Short mmCIF file of C-alpha atoms in Angstrom, two decimals:
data_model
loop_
_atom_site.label_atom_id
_atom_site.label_comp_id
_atom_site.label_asym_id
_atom_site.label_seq_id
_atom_site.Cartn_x
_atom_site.Cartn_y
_atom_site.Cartn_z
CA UNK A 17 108.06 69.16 84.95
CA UNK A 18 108.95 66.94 87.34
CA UNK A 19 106.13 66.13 90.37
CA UNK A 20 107.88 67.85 92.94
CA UNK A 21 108.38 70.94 90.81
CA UNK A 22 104.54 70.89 90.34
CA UNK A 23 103.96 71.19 94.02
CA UNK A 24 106.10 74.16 94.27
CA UNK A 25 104.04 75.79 91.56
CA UNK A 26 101.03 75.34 93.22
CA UNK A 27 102.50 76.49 96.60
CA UNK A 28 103.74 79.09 94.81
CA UNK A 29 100.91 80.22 92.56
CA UNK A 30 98.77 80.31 95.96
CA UNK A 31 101.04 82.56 97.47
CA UNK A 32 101.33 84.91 94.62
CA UNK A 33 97.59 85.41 94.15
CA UNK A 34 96.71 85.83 97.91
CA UNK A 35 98.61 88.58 97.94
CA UNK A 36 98.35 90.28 94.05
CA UNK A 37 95.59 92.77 93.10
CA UNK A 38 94.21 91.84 89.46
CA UNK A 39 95.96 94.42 86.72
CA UNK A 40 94.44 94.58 82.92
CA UNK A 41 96.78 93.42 80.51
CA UNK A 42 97.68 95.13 76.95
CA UNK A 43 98.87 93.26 74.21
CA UNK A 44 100.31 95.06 71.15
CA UNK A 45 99.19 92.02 69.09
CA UNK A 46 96.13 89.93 68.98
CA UNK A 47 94.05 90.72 71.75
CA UNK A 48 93.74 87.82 74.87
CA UNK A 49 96.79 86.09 76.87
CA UNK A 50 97.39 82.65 75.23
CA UNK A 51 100.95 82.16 74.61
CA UNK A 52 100.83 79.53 72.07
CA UNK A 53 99.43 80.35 68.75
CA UNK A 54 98.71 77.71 65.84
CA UNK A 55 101.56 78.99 63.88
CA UNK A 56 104.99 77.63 65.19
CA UNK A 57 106.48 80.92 63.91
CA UNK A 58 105.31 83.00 66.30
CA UNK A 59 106.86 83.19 69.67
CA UNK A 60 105.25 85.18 72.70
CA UNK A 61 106.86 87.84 74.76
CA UNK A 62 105.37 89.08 78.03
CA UNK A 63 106.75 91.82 79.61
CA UNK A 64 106.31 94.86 82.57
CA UNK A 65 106.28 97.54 80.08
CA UNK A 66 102.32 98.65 79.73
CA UNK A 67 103.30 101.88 78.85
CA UNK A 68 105.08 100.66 75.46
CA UNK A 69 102.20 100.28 72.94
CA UNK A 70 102.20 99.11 69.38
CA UNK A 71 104.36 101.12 67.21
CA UNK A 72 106.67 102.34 70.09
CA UNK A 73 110.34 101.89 70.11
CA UNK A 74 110.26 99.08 72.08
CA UNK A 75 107.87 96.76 69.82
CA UNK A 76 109.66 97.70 66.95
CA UNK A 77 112.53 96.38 68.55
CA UNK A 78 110.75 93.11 69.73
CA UNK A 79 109.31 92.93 66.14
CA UNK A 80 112.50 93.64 64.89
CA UNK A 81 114.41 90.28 66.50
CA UNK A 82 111.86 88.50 65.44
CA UNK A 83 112.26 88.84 62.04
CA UNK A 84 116.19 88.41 62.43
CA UNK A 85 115.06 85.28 63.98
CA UNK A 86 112.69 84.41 61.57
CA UNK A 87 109.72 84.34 63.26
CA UNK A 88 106.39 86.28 63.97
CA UNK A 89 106.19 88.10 67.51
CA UNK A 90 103.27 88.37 69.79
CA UNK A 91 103.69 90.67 72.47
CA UNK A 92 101.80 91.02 76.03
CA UNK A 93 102.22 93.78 78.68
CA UNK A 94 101.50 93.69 81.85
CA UNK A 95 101.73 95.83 85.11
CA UNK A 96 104.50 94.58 86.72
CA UNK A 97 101.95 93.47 89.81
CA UNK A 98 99.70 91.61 87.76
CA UNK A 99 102.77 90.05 85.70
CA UNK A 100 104.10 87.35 88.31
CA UNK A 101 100.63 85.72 88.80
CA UNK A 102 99.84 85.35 85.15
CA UNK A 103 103.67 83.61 84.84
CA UNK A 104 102.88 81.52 87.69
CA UNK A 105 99.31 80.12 86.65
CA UNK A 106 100.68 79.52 82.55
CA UNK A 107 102.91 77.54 83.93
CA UNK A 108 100.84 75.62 86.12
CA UNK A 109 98.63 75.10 82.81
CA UNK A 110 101.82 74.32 80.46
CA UNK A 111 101.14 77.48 78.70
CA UNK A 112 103.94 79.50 79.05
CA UNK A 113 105.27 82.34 77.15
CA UNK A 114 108.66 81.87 75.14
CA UNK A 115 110.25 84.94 76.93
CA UNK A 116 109.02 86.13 79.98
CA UNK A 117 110.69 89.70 80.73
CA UNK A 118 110.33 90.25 84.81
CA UNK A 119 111.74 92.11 87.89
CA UNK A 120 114.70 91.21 88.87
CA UNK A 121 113.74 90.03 92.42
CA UNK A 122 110.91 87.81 91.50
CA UNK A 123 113.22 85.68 89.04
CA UNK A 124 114.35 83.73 92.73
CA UNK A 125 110.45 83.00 92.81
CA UNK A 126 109.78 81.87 89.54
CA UNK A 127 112.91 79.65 90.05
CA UNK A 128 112.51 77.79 92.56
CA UNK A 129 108.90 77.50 91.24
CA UNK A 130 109.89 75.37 88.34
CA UNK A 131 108.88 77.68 86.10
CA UNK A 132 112.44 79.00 84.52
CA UNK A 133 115.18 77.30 82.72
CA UNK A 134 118.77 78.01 83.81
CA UNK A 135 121.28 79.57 81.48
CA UNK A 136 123.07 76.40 81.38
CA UNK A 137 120.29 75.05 79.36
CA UNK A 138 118.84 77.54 77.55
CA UNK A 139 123.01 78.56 76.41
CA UNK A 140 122.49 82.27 77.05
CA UNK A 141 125.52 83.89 77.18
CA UNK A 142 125.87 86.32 80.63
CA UNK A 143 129.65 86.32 79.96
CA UNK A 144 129.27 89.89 79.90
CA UNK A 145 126.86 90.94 82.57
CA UNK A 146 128.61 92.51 85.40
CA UNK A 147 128.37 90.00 88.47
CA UNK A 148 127.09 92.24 90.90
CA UNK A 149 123.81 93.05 88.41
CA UNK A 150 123.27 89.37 87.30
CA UNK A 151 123.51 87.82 91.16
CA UNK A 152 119.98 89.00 91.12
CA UNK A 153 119.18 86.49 88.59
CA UNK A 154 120.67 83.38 90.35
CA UNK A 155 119.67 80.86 92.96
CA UNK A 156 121.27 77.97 94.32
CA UNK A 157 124.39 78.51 92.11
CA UNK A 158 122.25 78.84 88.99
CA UNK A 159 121.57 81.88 86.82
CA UNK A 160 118.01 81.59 85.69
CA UNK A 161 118.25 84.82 83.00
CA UNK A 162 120.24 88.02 81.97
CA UNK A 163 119.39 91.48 83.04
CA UNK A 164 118.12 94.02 79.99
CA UNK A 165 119.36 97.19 82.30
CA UNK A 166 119.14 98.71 86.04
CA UNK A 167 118.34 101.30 87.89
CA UNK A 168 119.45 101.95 91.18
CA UNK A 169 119.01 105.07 94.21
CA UNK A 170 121.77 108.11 94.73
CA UNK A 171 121.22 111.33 96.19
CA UNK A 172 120.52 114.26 93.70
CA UNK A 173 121.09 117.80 95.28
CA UNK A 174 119.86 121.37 94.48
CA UNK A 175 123.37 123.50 93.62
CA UNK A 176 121.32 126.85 95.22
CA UNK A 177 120.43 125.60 98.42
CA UNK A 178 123.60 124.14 99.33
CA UNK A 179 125.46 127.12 98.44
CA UNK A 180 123.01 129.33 100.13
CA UNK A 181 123.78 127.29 103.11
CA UNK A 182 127.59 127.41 102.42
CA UNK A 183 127.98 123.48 101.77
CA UNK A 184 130.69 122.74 99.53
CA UNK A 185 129.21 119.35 97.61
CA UNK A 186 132.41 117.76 98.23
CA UNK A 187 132.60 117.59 101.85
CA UNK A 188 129.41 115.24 101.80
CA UNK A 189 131.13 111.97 102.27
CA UNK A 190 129.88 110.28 104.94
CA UNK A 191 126.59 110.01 107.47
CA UNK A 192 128.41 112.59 110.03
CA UNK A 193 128.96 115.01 107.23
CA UNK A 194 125.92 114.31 105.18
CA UNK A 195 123.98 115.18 108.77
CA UNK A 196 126.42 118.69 109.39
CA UNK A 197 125.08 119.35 105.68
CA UNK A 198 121.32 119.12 106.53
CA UNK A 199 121.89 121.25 109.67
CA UNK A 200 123.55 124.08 107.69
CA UNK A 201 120.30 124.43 105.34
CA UNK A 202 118.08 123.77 108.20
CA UNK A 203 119.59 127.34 109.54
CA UNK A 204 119.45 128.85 106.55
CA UNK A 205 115.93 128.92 106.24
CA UNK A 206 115.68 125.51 103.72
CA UNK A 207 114.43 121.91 103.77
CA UNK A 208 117.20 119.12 104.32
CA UNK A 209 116.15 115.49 102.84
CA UNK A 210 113.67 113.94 101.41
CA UNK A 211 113.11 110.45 100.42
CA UNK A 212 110.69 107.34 100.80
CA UNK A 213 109.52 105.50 104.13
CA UNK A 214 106.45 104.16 102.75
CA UNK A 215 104.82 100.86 104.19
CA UNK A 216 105.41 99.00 101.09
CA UNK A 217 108.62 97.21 98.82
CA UNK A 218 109.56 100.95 97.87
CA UNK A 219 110.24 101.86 101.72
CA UNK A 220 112.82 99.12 102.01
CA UNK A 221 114.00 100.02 98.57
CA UNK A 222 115.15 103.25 99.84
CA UNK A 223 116.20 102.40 103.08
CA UNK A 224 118.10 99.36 101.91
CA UNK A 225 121.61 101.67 100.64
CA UNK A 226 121.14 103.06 104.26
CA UNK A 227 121.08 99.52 106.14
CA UNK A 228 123.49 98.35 104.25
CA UNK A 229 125.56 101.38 104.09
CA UNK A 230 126.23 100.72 107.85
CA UNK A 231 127.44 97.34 107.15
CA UNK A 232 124.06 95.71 108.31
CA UNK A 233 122.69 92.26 106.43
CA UNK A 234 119.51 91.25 105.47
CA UNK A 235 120.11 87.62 107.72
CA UNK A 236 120.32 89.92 110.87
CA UNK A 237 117.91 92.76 110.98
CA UNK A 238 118.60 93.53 114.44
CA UNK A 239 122.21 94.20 114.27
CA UNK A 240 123.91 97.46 115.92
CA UNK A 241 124.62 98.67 112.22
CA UNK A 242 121.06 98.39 111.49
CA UNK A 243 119.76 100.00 114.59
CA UNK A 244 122.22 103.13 113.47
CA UNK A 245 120.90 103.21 110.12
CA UNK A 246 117.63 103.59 111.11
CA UNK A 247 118.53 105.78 113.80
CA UNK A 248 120.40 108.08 111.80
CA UNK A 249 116.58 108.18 109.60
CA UNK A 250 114.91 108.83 112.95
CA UNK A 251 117.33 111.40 114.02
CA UNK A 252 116.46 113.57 110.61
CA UNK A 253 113.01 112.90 111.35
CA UNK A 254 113.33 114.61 115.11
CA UNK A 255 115.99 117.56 114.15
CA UNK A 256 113.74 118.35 111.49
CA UNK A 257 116.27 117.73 108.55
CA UNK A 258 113.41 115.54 107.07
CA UNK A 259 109.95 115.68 106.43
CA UNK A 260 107.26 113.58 108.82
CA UNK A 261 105.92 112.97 105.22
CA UNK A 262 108.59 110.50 104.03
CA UNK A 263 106.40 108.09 105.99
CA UNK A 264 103.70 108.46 103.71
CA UNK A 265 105.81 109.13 100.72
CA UNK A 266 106.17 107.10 97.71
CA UNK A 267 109.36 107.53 95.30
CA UNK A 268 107.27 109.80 92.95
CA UNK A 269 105.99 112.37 95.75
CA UNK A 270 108.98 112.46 97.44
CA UNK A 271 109.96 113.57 93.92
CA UNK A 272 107.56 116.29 93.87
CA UNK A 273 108.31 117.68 97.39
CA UNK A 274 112.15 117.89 95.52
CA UNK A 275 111.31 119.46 92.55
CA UNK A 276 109.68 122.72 94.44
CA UNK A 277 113.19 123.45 95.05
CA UNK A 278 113.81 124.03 98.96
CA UNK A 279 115.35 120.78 99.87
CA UNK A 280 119.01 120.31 99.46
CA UNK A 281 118.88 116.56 98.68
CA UNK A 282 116.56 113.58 97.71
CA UNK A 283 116.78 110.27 97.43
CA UNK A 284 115.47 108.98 94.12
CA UNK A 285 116.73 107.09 90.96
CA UNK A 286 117.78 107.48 87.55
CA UNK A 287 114.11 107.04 86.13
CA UNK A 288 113.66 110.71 87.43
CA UNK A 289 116.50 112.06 85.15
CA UNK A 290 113.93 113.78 82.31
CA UNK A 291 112.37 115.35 85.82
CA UNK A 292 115.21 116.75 87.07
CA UNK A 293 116.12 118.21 83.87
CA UNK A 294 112.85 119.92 83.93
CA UNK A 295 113.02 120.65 87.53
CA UNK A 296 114.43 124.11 86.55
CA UNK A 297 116.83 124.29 89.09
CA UNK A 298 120.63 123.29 88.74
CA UNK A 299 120.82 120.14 90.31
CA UNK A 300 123.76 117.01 91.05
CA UNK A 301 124.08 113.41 91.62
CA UNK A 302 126.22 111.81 94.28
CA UNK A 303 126.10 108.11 95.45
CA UNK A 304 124.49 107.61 98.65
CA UNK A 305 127.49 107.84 101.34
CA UNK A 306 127.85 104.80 103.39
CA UNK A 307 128.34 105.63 106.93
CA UNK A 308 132.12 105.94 107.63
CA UNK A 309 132.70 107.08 103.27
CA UNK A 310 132.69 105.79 100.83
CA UNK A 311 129.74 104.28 98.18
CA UNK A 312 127.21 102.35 100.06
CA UNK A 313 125.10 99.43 98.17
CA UNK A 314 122.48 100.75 96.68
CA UNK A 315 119.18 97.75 95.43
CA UNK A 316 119.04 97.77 91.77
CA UNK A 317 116.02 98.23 90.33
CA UNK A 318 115.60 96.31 87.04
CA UNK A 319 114.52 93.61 84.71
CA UNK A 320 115.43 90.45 83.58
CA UNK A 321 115.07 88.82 79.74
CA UNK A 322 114.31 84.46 81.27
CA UNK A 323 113.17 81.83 79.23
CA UNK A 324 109.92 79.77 80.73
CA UNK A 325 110.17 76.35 80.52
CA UNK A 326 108.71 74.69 77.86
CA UNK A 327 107.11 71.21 76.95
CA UNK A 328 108.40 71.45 73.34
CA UNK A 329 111.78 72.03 74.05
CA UNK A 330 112.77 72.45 70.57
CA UNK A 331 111.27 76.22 70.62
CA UNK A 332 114.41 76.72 72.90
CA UNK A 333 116.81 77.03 70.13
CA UNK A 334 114.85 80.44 69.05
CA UNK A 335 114.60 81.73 71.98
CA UNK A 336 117.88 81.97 73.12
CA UNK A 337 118.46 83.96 69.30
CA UNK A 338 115.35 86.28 70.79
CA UNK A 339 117.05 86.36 73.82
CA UNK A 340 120.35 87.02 72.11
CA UNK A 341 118.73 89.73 70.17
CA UNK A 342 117.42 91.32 72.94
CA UNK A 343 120.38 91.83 74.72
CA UNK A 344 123.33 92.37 72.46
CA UNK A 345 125.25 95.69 73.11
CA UNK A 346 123.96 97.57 70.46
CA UNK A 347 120.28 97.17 71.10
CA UNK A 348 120.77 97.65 74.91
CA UNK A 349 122.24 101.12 73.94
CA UNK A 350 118.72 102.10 72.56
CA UNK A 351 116.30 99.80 74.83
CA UNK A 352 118.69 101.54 78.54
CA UNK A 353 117.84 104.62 76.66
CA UNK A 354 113.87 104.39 76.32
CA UNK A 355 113.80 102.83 79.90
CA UNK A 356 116.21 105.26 81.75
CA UNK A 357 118.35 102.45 82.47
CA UNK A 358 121.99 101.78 83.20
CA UNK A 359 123.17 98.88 80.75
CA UNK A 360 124.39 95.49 82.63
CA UNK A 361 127.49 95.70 80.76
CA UNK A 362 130.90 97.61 80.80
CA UNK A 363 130.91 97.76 77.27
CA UNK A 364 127.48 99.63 76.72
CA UNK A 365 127.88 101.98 79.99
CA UNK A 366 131.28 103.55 78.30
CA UNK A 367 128.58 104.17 75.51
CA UNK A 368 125.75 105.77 77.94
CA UNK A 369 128.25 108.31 79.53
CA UNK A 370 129.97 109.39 76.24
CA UNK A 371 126.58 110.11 74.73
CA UNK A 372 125.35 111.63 77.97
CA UNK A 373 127.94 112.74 80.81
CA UNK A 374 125.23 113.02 83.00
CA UNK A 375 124.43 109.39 83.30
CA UNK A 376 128.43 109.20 85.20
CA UNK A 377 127.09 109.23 88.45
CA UNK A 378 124.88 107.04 88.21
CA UNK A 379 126.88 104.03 86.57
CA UNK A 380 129.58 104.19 89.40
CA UNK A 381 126.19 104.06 91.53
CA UNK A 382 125.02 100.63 89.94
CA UNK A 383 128.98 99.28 89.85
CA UNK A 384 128.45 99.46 93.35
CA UNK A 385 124.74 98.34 93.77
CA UNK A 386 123.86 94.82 94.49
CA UNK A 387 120.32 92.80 94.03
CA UNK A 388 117.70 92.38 96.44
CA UNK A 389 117.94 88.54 96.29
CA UNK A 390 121.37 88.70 96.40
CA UNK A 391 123.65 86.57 99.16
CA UNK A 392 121.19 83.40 97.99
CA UNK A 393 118.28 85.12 100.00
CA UNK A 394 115.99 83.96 96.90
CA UNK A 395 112.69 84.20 97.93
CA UNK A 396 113.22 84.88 101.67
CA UNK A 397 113.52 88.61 100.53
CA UNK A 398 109.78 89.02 100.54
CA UNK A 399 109.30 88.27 104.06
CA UNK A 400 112.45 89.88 105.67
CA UNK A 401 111.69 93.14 103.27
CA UNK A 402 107.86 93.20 104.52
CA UNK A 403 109.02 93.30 108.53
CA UNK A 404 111.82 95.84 106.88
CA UNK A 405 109.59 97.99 105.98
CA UNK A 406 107.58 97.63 108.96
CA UNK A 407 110.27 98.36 111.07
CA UNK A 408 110.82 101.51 109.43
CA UNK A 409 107.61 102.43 109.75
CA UNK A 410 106.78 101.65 113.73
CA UNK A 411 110.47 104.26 114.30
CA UNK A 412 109.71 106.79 112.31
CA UNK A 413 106.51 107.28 113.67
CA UNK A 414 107.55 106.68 117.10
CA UNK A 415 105.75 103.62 118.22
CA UNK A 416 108.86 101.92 118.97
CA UNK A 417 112.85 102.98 119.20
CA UNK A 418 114.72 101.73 116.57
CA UNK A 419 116.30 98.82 117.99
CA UNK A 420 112.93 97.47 119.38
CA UNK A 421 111.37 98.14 115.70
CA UNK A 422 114.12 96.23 114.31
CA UNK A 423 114.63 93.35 117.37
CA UNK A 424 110.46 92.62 116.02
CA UNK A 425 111.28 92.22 112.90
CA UNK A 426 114.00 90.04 113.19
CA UNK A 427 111.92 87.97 115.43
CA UNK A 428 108.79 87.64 113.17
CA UNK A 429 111.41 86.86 110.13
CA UNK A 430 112.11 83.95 111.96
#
């Protein structure tokens, strides 16, 4: 790498560890995280997926291109934490894996680290990603990987609370009649909303279809379409249409506070589709309403398949067939199916609804979802999402209103 791409390693490696807790890596392989082996033939893979061990349908599937490509596979896991840092540091020792499999909003990190090599060079073909899921994967007017699926938020509802509280489903297309909802089942006896206002990446997750539901952008945190987004939170909060928990909650407890079955709606994503099935209550999925109608943005959630730079750049040429593999329609079909993913292309979300009607909803939720890192934020998001979050926080407890939350953290951002 060029000098001036090693000083934005080290910057970056710096930042990345001051702020990562250590995570143990599994390896469905040989044990230990060196990514080159002796043998030429074998190619590494890390990826976020610790909870995929050897024999499981995704290694079989890694092992599986492998072969097509003709070479051996060695496979590390990582928690998704943990997984950054280690990228990070090999690269900073020239020890990178072949294919590094990461969340989609750290790709803008690794980027403009020096660490990943742009589609242009590496010849993967994204000619079938939609745009709105792969603009997580570019910077600077490069795309730096292809996504392997996404996830994304939408509001799932309990069918016998709303009609117990007389709410037709279908009126619930905006913030005024979304609210007029959770008043209905607040009078008859139930629990409105639930979702997550944690301190952390998954508060701003959730309140991100919200703030930009009203219009608001991530450059201008302070905006009057912000403040009403997270005044229309606060206003829940106060009516009593939400729970003072949400500021505690993460995605999974909010979850659980769902599944007793009182609340009419919660915000949550796709990954908690086996849950609601076994929720044992009949339950719906609508996008989250932006606030005059409409299908607000929603952040996808979501991984992308990169390739690491390398000092042997002939190991490129396999790669890109791993990559290939990886990613071609009809292995997407099964890998969005183990992960609970929408597929990043047309083609294999036709498939994903015909097999399962249920998953309907939630496609025309990621159609309209857009990346984190989007609008060439890159790796601004980090900073903005942190006083985000805070933001949240300080209104919802009622340390400050929400424009004064929001006016701080527009200030600190810059």
């Amino acid at each position: 790498m060029k000098r001036t791409s090693r000083r934005r390693l080290t910057a970056a490696v710096l930042t990345v560890v001051a702020v990562t807790t250590g995570a143990t890596a599994c390896s469905s392989g040989a044990s230990g995280t060196s990514t080159k082996a002796a043998d030429s033939k074998t190619y590494t893979i890390w990826d976020p997926y610790p909870q995929f061990s050897k024999g499981s349908e995704w290694t079989k599937l890694l092992d599986g291109c492998g072969t097509e490509a003709g070479v051996k596979i060695k496979r590390t896991a990582f928690d998704t934490s943990d997984l950054t840092n280690k990228a990070l540091l090999a690269a900073q020792q020239g020890n990178s894996s072949d294919i590094l499999i990461v969340d989609n909003p750290v790709v803008s990190t690794l980027a403009e680290a020096g660490v990943l090599t742009t589609t242009d060079d590496n010849k993967v073909d994204t000619s079938k990603v939609s745009p709105n899921l792969l603009a997580a994967g570019q910077s600077g007017g490069k795309t730096y990987g292809t996504p392997i699926g996404a996830n994304t938020l939408a509001l799932y509802y309990n069918k016998k609370v709303l009609k117990a509280a007389g709410v037709d489903i279908s009126s619930v297309k905006d913030w005024t009649s979304l609210t007029a909802a959770l008043a209905k089942v607040k009078a008859a006896g139930k629990k409105g909303i639930t979702f997550s206002a944690i301190g952390t990446e998954e508060g701003s997750f959730q309140f991100l279809p919200w703030f930009w539901g009203s219009g608001a952008k991530l450059t201008a945190l302070d905006s009057a379409q912000a403040t009403s987004a997270l005044s229309l939170w606060k206003g829940w909060l106060d009516k009593g249409y939400a729970p003072n928990s949400v500021i505690n909650n993460t995605q999974t407890t909010s979850w659980q506070e769902f599944a007793g079955g009182d609340y009419a709606f919660a915000e949550n994503g796709t990954w908690q589709l086996a849950n609601a099935d076994k929720a044992g209550f009949d339950y719906g999925v609508i996008p989250v309403p932006a606030s005059t109608g409409g299908s607000a943005e929603a952040p996808t959630g979501g991984e992308f398949v990169t390739m690491p730079v390398q000092q042997d750049t002939a190991r490129y040429a396999t790669s890109q067939k791993l990559v290939s593999c990886l990613t071609n329609s009809q292995n997407l079909l099964q890998t969005d199916t183990t992960l609970s993913y929408v597929a990043p292309t047309a083609e294999v979300q036709d498939q994903q609804v015909t097999a399962n009607a249920k998953l309907k909803p939630w496609v025309d939720a990621v159609k309209a979802a857009k990346g984190r890192t989007s609008d060439d934020l890159g790796t601004k998001y980090p900073k903005i999402s942190e006083q985000l979050w805070k933001a949240v926080q300080s209104a919802l407890s009622g340390s400050a209103s929400p424009k004064d939350a929001l006016g701080s953290a527009q200030s600190a951002v810059k």
